[in-house]
mmCIF file of C-alpha atoms in Angstrom:
data_model
loop_
_atom_site.group_PDB
_atom_site.id
_atom_site.type_symbol
_atom_site.label_atom_id
_atom_site.label_comp_id
_atom_site.label_asym_id
_atom_site.label_seq_id
_atom_site.Cartn_x
_atom_site.Cartn_y
_atom_site.Cartn_z
ATOM 1 C CA MET A 1 -12.115 25.256 73.893
ATOM 2 C CA ASP A 2 -10.504 25.926 70.524
ATOM 3 C CA TRP A 3 -11.329 22.917 68.250
ATOM 4 C CA ARG A 4 -9.412 24.207 65.221
ATOM 5 C CA PRO A 5 -6.090 22.405 65.914
ATOM 6 C CA ILE A 6 -7.934 19.118 66.423
ATOM 7 C CA ILE A 7 -9.961 19.593 63.197
ATOM 8 C CA MET A 8 -6.751 20.432 61.322
ATOM 9 C CA PHE A 9 -5.127 17.287 62.750
ATOM 10 C CA PHE A 10 -7.967 15.043 61.527
ATOM 11 C CA ASN A 11 -8.053 16.805 58.149
ATOM 12 C CA ILE A 12 -4.386 15.944 57.596
ATOM 13 C CA PHE A 13 -5.133 12.240 58.116
ATOM 14 C CA LYS A 14 -8.307 12.510 56.048
ATOM 15 C CA LYS A 15 -6.331 13.931 53.113
ATOM 16 C CA LYS A 16 -3.754 11.162 53.493
ATOM 17 C CA ASP A 17 -6.531 8.537 53.474
ATOM 18 C CA GLU A 18 -8.123 10.089 50.381
ATOM 19 C CA LYS A 19 -4.760 10.148 48.614
ATOM 20 C CA GLU A 20 -4.160 6.502 49.541
ATOM 21 C CA ILE A 21 -7.639 5.545 48.272
ATOM 22 C CA ILE A 22 -7.104 7.412 44.985
ATOM 23 C CA LYS A 23 -3.643 5.855 44.659
ATOM 24 C CA GLU A 24 -5.069 2.359 45.353
ATOM 25 C CA GLU A 25 -7.949 2.859 42.879
ATOM 26 C CA SER A 26 -5.499 4.113 40.265
ATOM 27 C CA LYS A 27 -3.300 1.060 40.849
ATOM 28 C CA ASN A 28 -6.276 -1.285 40.577
ATOM 29 C CA SER A 29 -7.415 0.433 37.396
ATOM 30 C CA LYS A 30 -3.936 0.096 35.895
ATOM 31 C CA ASP A 31 -3.835 -3.584 36.908
ATOM 32 C CA ILE A 32 -7.183 -4.219 35.211
ATOM 33 C CA ILE A 33 -6.058 -2.446 32.029
ATOM 34 C CA ALA A 34 -2.731 -4.329 32.067
ATOM 35 C CA GLU A 35 -4.532 -7.649 32.587
ATOM 36 C CA LYS A 36 -6.932 -6.874 29.738
ATOM 37 C CA LYS A 37 -4.040 -5.963 27.436
ATOM 38 C CA THR A 38 -2.225 -9.171 28.406
ATOM 39 C CA LYS A 39 -5.293 -11.263 27.594
ATOM 40 C CA GLU A 40 -5.735 -9.457 24.281
ATOM 41 C CA TYR A 41 -2.067 -9.985 23.460
ATOM 42 C CA VAL A 42 -2.231 -13.699 24.334
ATOM 43 C CA ALA A 43 -5.413 -14.100 22.245
ATOM 44 C CA ALA A 44 -3.795 -12.279 19.334
ATOM 45 C CA ARG A 45 -0.656 -14.432 19.582
ATOM 46 C CA LYS A 46 -2.734 -17.622 19.686
ATOM 47 C CA GLY A 47 -4.615 -16.388 16.638
ATOM 48 C CA GLU A 48 -1.364 -15.659 14.799
ATOM 49 C CA ILE A 49 0.045 -19.098 15.678
ATOM 50 C CA GLY A 50 -3.216 -20.724 14.599
ATOM 51 C CA GLU A 51 -3.192 -18.940 11.245
ATOM 52 C CA TYR A 52 0.500 -19.792 10.791
ATOM 53 C CA LYS A 53 -0.318 -23.493 11.260
ATOM 54 C CA ILE A 54 -3.131 -23.199 8.701
ATOM 55 C CA ASP A 55 -0.759 -21.486 6.253
ATOM 56 C CA ILE A 56 1.664 -24.413 6.606
ATOM 57 C CA GLN A 57 -1.171 -26.833 5.843
ATOM 58 C CA LEU A 58 -2.312 -24.854 2.785
ATOM 59 C CA ALA A 59 1.259 -24.669 1.483
ATOM 60 C CA GLN A 60 1.308 -28.487 1.372
ATOM 61 C CA LEU A 61 -1.543 -28.661 -1.160
ATOM 62 C CA PRO A 62 -0.831 -29.550 -4.815
ATOM 63 C CA LYS A 63 0.492 -26.688 -6.954
ATOM 64 C CA GLU A 64 -2.541 -26.740 -9.253
ATOM 65 C CA TYR A 65 -4.764 -25.758 -6.311
ATOM 66 C CA LYS A 66 -5.256 -22.067 -5.551
ATOM 67 C CA TYR A 67 -6.094 -20.611 -2.161
ATOM 68 C CA LEU A 68 -6.962 -17.228 -0.655
ATOM 69 C CA SER A 69 -6.949 -16.117 2.979
ATOM 70 C CA ASP A 70 -8.752 -13.426 4.992
ATOM 71 C CA ILE A 71 -11.302 -12.519 2.315
ATOM 72 C CA MET A 72 -13.962 -9.886 3.014
ATOM 73 C CA VAL A 73 -16.805 -9.550 0.526
ATOM 74 C CA THR A 74 -20.067 -7.607 0.406
ATOM 75 C CA ASN A 75 -23.043 -9.368 1.978
ATOM 76 C CA PRO A 76 -26.267 -7.304 2.261
ATOM 77 C CA LYS A 77 -27.822 -9.943 4.555
ATOM 78 C CA SER A 78 -25.027 -9.713 7.117
ATOM 79 C CA ILE A 79 -25.231 -7.501 10.238
ATOM 80 C CA SER A 80 -22.230 -5.474 9.073
ATOM 81 C CA GLY A 81 -23.004 -5.636 5.359
ATOM 82 C CA PHE A 82 -19.954 -7.855 4.809
ATOM 83 C CA SER A 83 -18.778 -11.441 5.251
ATOM 84 C CA GLN A 84 -15.228 -12.243 6.327
ATOM 85 C CA ILE A 85 -14.018 -15.630 5.145
ATOM 86 C CA ASP A 86 -10.920 -17.207 6.677
ATOM 87 C CA HIS A 87 -9.765 -19.353 3.745
ATOM 88 C CA VAL A 88 -10.945 -20.516 0.321
ATOM 89 C CA VAL A 89 -9.258 -23.393 -1.542
ATOM 90 C CA ILE A 90 -10.067 -23.902 -5.230
ATOM 91 C CA THR A 91 -9.372 -27.401 -6.571
ATOM 92 C CA PRO A 92 -10.235 -29.203 -9.844
ATOM 93 C CA TYR A 93 -12.939 -31.131 -7.946
ATOM 94 C CA GLY A 94 -14.569 -28.392 -5.894
ATOM 95 C CA ILE A 95 -14.201 -25.324 -3.705
ATOM 96 C CA PHE A 96 -13.409 -25.636 0.001
ATOM 97 C CA VAL A 97 -14.523 -22.819 2.315
ATOM 98 C CA ILE A 98 -12.730 -22.933 5.665
ATOM 99 C CA GLU A 99 -13.780 -21.360 8.938
ATOM 100 C CA THR A 100 -11.090 -21.429 11.654
ATOM 101 C CA LYS A 101 -11.779 -21.365 15.399
ATOM 102 C CA ASN A 102 -9.247 -20.703 18.137
ATOM 103 C CA TYR A 103 -10.891 -22.190 21.241
ATOM 104 C CA GLN A 104 -9.665 -24.442 24.019
ATOM 105 C CA GLY A 105 -11.797 -27.133 25.621
ATOM 106 C CA THR A 106 -14.557 -29.574 24.711
ATOM 107 C CA ILE A 107 -16.660 -28.567 21.722
ATOM 108 C CA TYR A 108 -20.307 -29.638 21.965
ATOM 109 C CA GLY A 109 -22.530 -29.343 18.906
ATOM 110 C CA GLY A 110 -24.644 -30.904 16.218
ATOM 111 C CA ARG A 111 -25.199 -30.245 12.544
ATOM 112 C CA GLU A 112 -28.688 -28.798 13.093
ATOM 113 C CA ARG A 113 -28.117 -27.080 16.429
ATOM 114 C CA LYS A 114 -28.271 -23.294 16.208
ATOM 115 C CA GLU A 115 -25.729 -22.822 18.999
ATOM 116 C CA TRP A 116 -22.661 -24.819 20.003
ATOM 117 C CA SER A 117 -20.746 -24.530 23.248
ATOM 118 C CA VAL A 118 -17.222 -24.762 24.621
ATOM 119 C CA ASN A 119 -16.982 -26.785 27.859
ATOM 120 C CA GLY A 120 -20.779 -26.593 28.051
ATOM 121 C CA LYS A 121 -20.592 -22.923 29.070
ATOM 122 C CA PHE A 122 -19.404 -20.490 26.416
ATOM 123 C CA LYS A 123 -21.885 -20.370 23.542
ATOM 124 C CA MET A 124 -21.110 -19.718 19.910
ATOM 125 C CA MET A 125 -23.088 -19.786 16.691
ATOM 126 C CA ASN A 126 -23.040 -23.116 14.902
ATOM 127 C CA PRO A 127 -19.876 -22.600 12.773
ATOM 128 C CA PHE A 128 -21.433 -24.496 9.875
ATOM 129 C CA PHE A 129 -24.362 -22.046 9.842
ATOM 130 C CA GLN A 130 -21.787 -19.261 9.785
ATOM 131 C CA ASN A 131 -19.867 -20.924 6.965
ATOM 132 C CA TYR A 132 -23.102 -21.562 5.064
ATOM 133 C CA GLY A 133 -23.520 -17.769 4.857
ATOM 134 C CA HIS A 134 -19.982 -17.466 3.485
ATOM 135 C CA ILE A 135 -20.604 -20.144 0.867
ATOM 136 C CA LYS A 136 -23.870 -18.482 -0.184
ATOM 137 C CA VAL A 137 -22.017 -15.219 -0.863
ATOM 138 C CA LEU A 138 -19.306 -17.001 -2.867
ATOM 139 C CA LYS A 139 -21.908 -18.858 -4.924
ATOM 140 C CA ASP A 140 -23.156 -15.497 -6.173
ATOM 141 C CA LEU A 141 -19.696 -14.894 -7.645
ATOM 142 C CA VAL A 142 -19.320 -18.139 -9.604
ATOM 143 C CA ASP A 143 -21.142 -20.126 -12.279
ATOM 144 C CA LYS A 144 -24.255 -22.049 -11.144
ATOM 145 C CA LYS A 145 -22.720 -25.314 -12.317
ATOM 146 C CA LEU A 146 -20.368 -25.100 -9.317
ATOM 147 C CA HIS A 147 -23.066 -24.564 -6.670
ATOM 148 C CA ASN A 148 -23.122 -28.265 -5.762
ATOM 149 C CA HIS A 149 -19.344 -28.443 -5.558
ATOM 150 C CA PHE A 150 -18.742 -26.410 -2.398
ATOM 151 C CA PHE A 151 -17.424 -28.048 0.765
ATOM 152 C CA SER A 152 -17.645 -26.553 4.255
ATOM 153 C CA LEU A 153 -14.698 -27.151 6.592
ATOM 154 C CA VAL A 154 -14.489 -25.932 10.187
ATOM 155 C CA SER A 155 -11.037 -26.118 11.747
ATOM 156 C CA PHE A 156 -10.225 -26.142 15.479
ATOM 157 C CA THR A 157 -6.864 -26.340 17.233
ATOM 158 C CA LYS A 158 -5.629 -29.513 18.940
ATOM 159 C CA ARG A 159 -6.393 -27.820 22.249
ATOM 160 C CA CYS A 160 -9.977 -28.949 21.646
ATOM 161 C CA THR A 161 -11.886 -32.210 22.014
ATOM 162 C CA PHE A 162 -14.904 -32.879 19.803
ATOM 163 C CA LYS A 163 -18.274 -33.975 21.184
ATOM 164 C CA VAL A 164 -20.201 -33.495 17.951
ATOM 165 C CA ASP A 165 -22.242 -35.478 15.411
ATOM 166 C CA GLN A 166 -19.983 -38.261 14.150
ATOM 167 C CA GLU A 167 -21.150 -37.569 10.588
ATOM 168 C CA LEU A 168 -19.185 -34.323 10.696
ATOM 169 C CA ARG A 169 -15.956 -36.333 10.977
ATOM 170 C CA LYS A 170 -16.732 -38.672 8.081
ATOM 171 C CA ILE A 171 -15.001 -37.843 4.800
ATOM 172 C CA SER A 172 -18.216 -38.667 2.912
ATOM 173 C CA SER A 173 -19.851 -35.556 4.412
ATOM 174 C CA ASP A 174 -19.723 -32.173 2.657
ATOM 175 C CA ASP A 175 -19.568 -30.543 6.119
ATOM 176 C CA LEU A 176 -16.413 -31.527 7.974
ATOM 177 C CA ILE A 177 -15.047 -30.619 11.393
ATOM 178 C CA LEU A 178 -11.310 -31.145 11.817
ATOM 179 C CA TYR A 179 -8.147 -30.146 13.628
ATOM 180 C CA ASP A 180 -5.898 -27.538 12.011
ATOM 181 C CA ILE A 181 -3.082 -30.091 11.591
ATOM 182 C CA GLU A 182 -5.471 -32.311 9.576
ATOM 183 C CA LEU A 183 -6.469 -29.683 7.016
ATOM 184 C CA SER A 184 -4.338 -30.708 4.019
ATOM 185 C CA GLU A 185 -5.016 -34.393 4.733
ATOM 186 C CA PHE A 186 -8.819 -33.894 4.841
ATOM 187 C CA ILE A 187 -8.826 -31.847 1.623
ATOM 188 C CA HIS A 188 -6.716 -34.501 -0.105
ATOM 189 C CA ARG A 189 -8.984 -37.307 1.129
ATOM 190 C CA LYS A 190 -12.158 -35.443 0.164
ATOM 191 C CA VAL A 191 -10.847 -34.740 -3.338
ATOM 192 C CA SER A 192 -9.946 -38.445 -3.675
ATOM 193 C CA VAL A 193 -13.514 -39.449 -2.758
ATOM 194 C CA VAL A 194 -15.020 -36.950 -5.211
ATOM 195 C CA LYS A 195 -12.664 -38.211 -7.937
ATOM 196 C CA LEU A 196 -14.192 -41.670 -7.605
ATOM 197 C CA GLN A 197 -17.673 -40.209 -8.092
ATOM 198 C CA ASP A 198 -16.846 -37.642 -10.784
ATOM 199 C CA LYS A 199 -14.208 -39.009 -13.096
ATOM 200 C CA THR A 200 -13.869 -35.667 -14.895
ATOM 201 C CA PRO A 201 -12.692 -32.557 -12.987
ATOM 202 C CA VAL A 202 -15.360 -29.864 -12.626
ATOM 203 C CA LEU A 203 -12.739 -27.130 -13.045
ATOM 204 C CA SER A 204 -9.895 -26.802 -15.514
ATOM 205 C CA SER A 205 -6.676 -24.992 -14.558
ATOM 206 C CA GLY A 206 -7.914 -21.962 -16.510
ATOM 207 C CA GLU A 207 -11.234 -21.942 -14.632
ATOM 208 C CA ILE A 208 -9.401 -22.249 -11.307
ATOM 209 C CA ASP A 209 -7.359 -19.164 -12.205
ATOM 210 C CA GLN A 210 -10.525 -17.354 -13.277
ATOM 211 C CA ILE A 211 -12.363 -18.051 -9.983
ATOM 212 C CA TYR A 212 -9.260 -17.073 -8.030
ATOM 213 C CA SER A 213 -9.221 -13.766 -9.920
ATOM 214 C CA ILE A 214 -12.967 -13.157 -9.366
ATOM 215 C CA ILE A 215 -12.732 -13.696 -5.596
ATOM 216 C CA SER A 216 -9.535 -11.601 -5.387
ATOM 217 C CA LYS A 217 -11.273 -8.687 -7.132
ATOM 218 C CA ALA A 218 -14.320 -9.012 -4.839
ATOM 219 C CA ASN A 219 -12.068 -8.948 -1.762
ATOM 220 C CA ILE A 220 -12.375 -5.665 0.162
ATOM 221 C CA THR A 221 -8.995 -4.473 1.406
ATOM 222 C CA ASP A 222 -10.017 -0.979 2.565
ATOM 223 C CA SER A 223 -8.863 -0.817 6.224
ATOM 224 C CA LYS A 224 -11.704 1.528 7.258
ATOM 225 C CA LEU A 225 -14.366 -0.830 5.928
ATOM 226 C CA ARG A 226 -12.658 -3.770 7.637
ATOM 227 C CA GLU A 227 -12.597 -1.860 10.932
ATOM 228 C CA GLN A 228 -16.263 -0.988 10.431
ATOM 229 C CA HIS A 229 -17.057 -4.682 9.936
ATOM 230 C CA SER A 230 -15.142 -5.689 13.099
ATOM 231 C CA ARG A 231 -16.873 -2.956 15.103
ATOM 232 C CA SER A 232 -20.316 -4.108 13.967
ATOM 233 C CA ILE A 233 -19.553 -7.715 14.921
ATOM 234 C CA ASN A 234 -18.174 -6.707 18.337
ATOM 235 C CA ASP A 235 -21.155 -4.411 19.023
ATOM 236 C CA LYS A 236 -23.514 -7.288 18.235
ATOM 237 C CA LYS A 237 -21.601 -9.572 20.614
ATOM 238 C CA GLU A 238 -21.778 -6.976 23.395
ATOM 239 C CA GLU A 239 -25.502 -6.495 22.769
ATOM 240 C CA LYS A 240 -26.026 -10.249 23.026
ATOM 241 C CA LYS A 241 -24.022 -10.397 26.270
ATOM 242 C CA SER A 242 -26.141 -7.574 27.679
ATOM 243 C CA ILE A 243 -29.356 -9.397 26.787
ATOM 244 C CA GLU A 244 -28.034 -12.673 28.222
ATOM 245 C CA SER A 245 -27.043 -10.991 31.490
ATOM 246 C CA LYS A 246 -30.635 -9.786 31.953
ATOM 247 C CA LYS A 247 -31.996 -13.337 31.790
ATOM 248 C CA LYS A 248 -31.812 -13.964 35.517
ATOM 249 C CA CYS A 249 -34.266 -15.261 38.093
ATOM 250 C CA THR A 250 -36.083 -12.365 39.777
ATOM 251 C CA THR A 251 -35.911 -14.145 43.148
ATOM 252 C CA CYS A 252 -32.415 -15.662 43.359
ATOM 253 C CA GLY A 253 -30.572 -13.823 40.573
ATOM 254 C CA GLN A 254 -29.321 -17.037 38.951
ATOM 255 C CA PRO A 255 -28.972 -16.971 35.125
ATOM 256 C CA VAL A 256 -31.616 -18.916 33.207
ATOM 257 C CA SER A 257 -31.679 -20.316 29.692
ATOM 258 C CA GLU A 258 -33.312 -18.548 26.785
ATOM 259 C CA LYS A 259 -36.022 -21.238 26.775
ATOM 260 C CA VAL A 260 -36.862 -20.695 30.462
ATOM 261 C CA ALA A 261 -36.878 -16.911 30.025
ATOM 262 C CA ALA A 262 -39.210 -17.178 27.010
ATOM 263 C CA TYR A 263 -41.565 -19.478 28.958
ATOM 264 C CA CYS A 264 -41.788 -17.050 31.897
ATOM 265 C CA LEU A 265 -42.337 -13.991 29.715
ATOM 266 C CA SER A 266 -45.112 -15.744 27.792
ATOM 267 C CA ASN A 267 -46.884 -16.850 31.012
ATOM 268 C CA LYS A 268 -49.227 -14.155 32.368
ATOM 269 C CA LYS A 269 -49.004 -15.622 35.882
ATOM 270 C CA PHE A 270 -45.392 -14.438 36.145
ATOM 271 C CA ASP A 271 -46.385 -10.849 35.334
ATOM 272 C CA GLY A 272 -43.521 -10.234 32.909
ATOM 273 C CA LYS A 273 -40.879 -11.484 35.361
ATOM 274 C CA ILE A 274 -38.346 -14.310 34.922
ATOM 275 C CA TYR A 275 -37.948 -17.151 37.417
ATOM 276 C CA CYS A 276 -35.687 -20.190 37.551
ATOM 277 C CA TYR A 277 -37.329 -23.623 37.604
ATOM 278 C CA ASP A 278 -37.372 -23.864 41.438
ATOM 279 C CA HIS A 279 -38.872 -20.408 41.969
ATOM 280 C CA GLN A 280 -41.459 -20.904 39.217
ATOM 281 C CA LYS A 281 -43.067 -23.538 41.480
ATOM 282 C CA THR A 282 -43.105 -21.300 44.568
ATOM 283 C CA THR A 283 -44.401 -18.313 42.566
ATOM 284 C CA LEU A 284 -47.321 -20.261 41.088
ATOM 285 C CA ARG A 285 -48.524 -21.508 44.489
#
C-alpha cells in the first residue's frame, strides 16, 4: 500500500496546526506587550498627575520661598553614584526636602522600620531613610549652621491610607508624612512652629538665593547620566526581586520571609535549604 498520500494529508493539517500555534503565540506575545505598555502608560500618567498636583501646592507658597524640582546630584555612597531628589523648598526658617510616592492602598510603616509595605504585601524602603540620604548630600552643599534646619517630608496621594507612627503626622516632628494636597499647608504650619522657637530667620533672602543657586549648579541635567542612574536603580530592583523569588520553602514552594530564610540557612540541620514554619517542624523530626 502506498502511504505517501496519507502522509501528505496529515502533513497539511500538521502545517496548519503549527501555523495556528505560531499565530496564537504571536497574538499572546503582542497582548502581553500591549498590556505592559498600557500599565507603563497608566503609571506614567499617574506620576505626571501626581507631580502636577505637587507643582500646584508649591506654587501656593510665599514668594520669598524658593523651590527646585527633580534634582539629581552626585552621591558616591549611592548604588548609581547619584541621588535624585523630588523637591527642595528653601524658606527663611529651614530647608524642606520632599520625597513623593505614587502608591495606592494602605501604607504600613514606622520611623525606625527598614522596610514599609503597601497593603501588607508590596515592600518598599522606608522613605524617610531614603530621604535621609538626600538630606545628607544636600548638607554637603550648604553651610554647617544649616545642618539642624532640614525637614524631611514624604508625600503620598489621597489614594492611600496611613497606618504609621502617629508622631510622623505631628507638626512638631522634623519627619512628616502627608498627602500631596496637604503639602503647602504642612510647610506653612511647620514654619509657623519654628518661628515661635527661633524668632530670627536662619536665612536671609540673599542666602536663600545663594542656596538656590548652589543646588541649581550641582543639579545634573545630562540625559545620559540620568538614564544611567535610572538603569542602575531598576537593575537593583530586579536583582532584589530575583533574590526574593528564591526565598521559597523547599517542600511546598511557598515564599518565606527574609527572617525565616536567614534562620534556615544558618541552621546546619536544614543542610542549606529553606523551609516554611510548618515544614521546619517535619524536617527536624
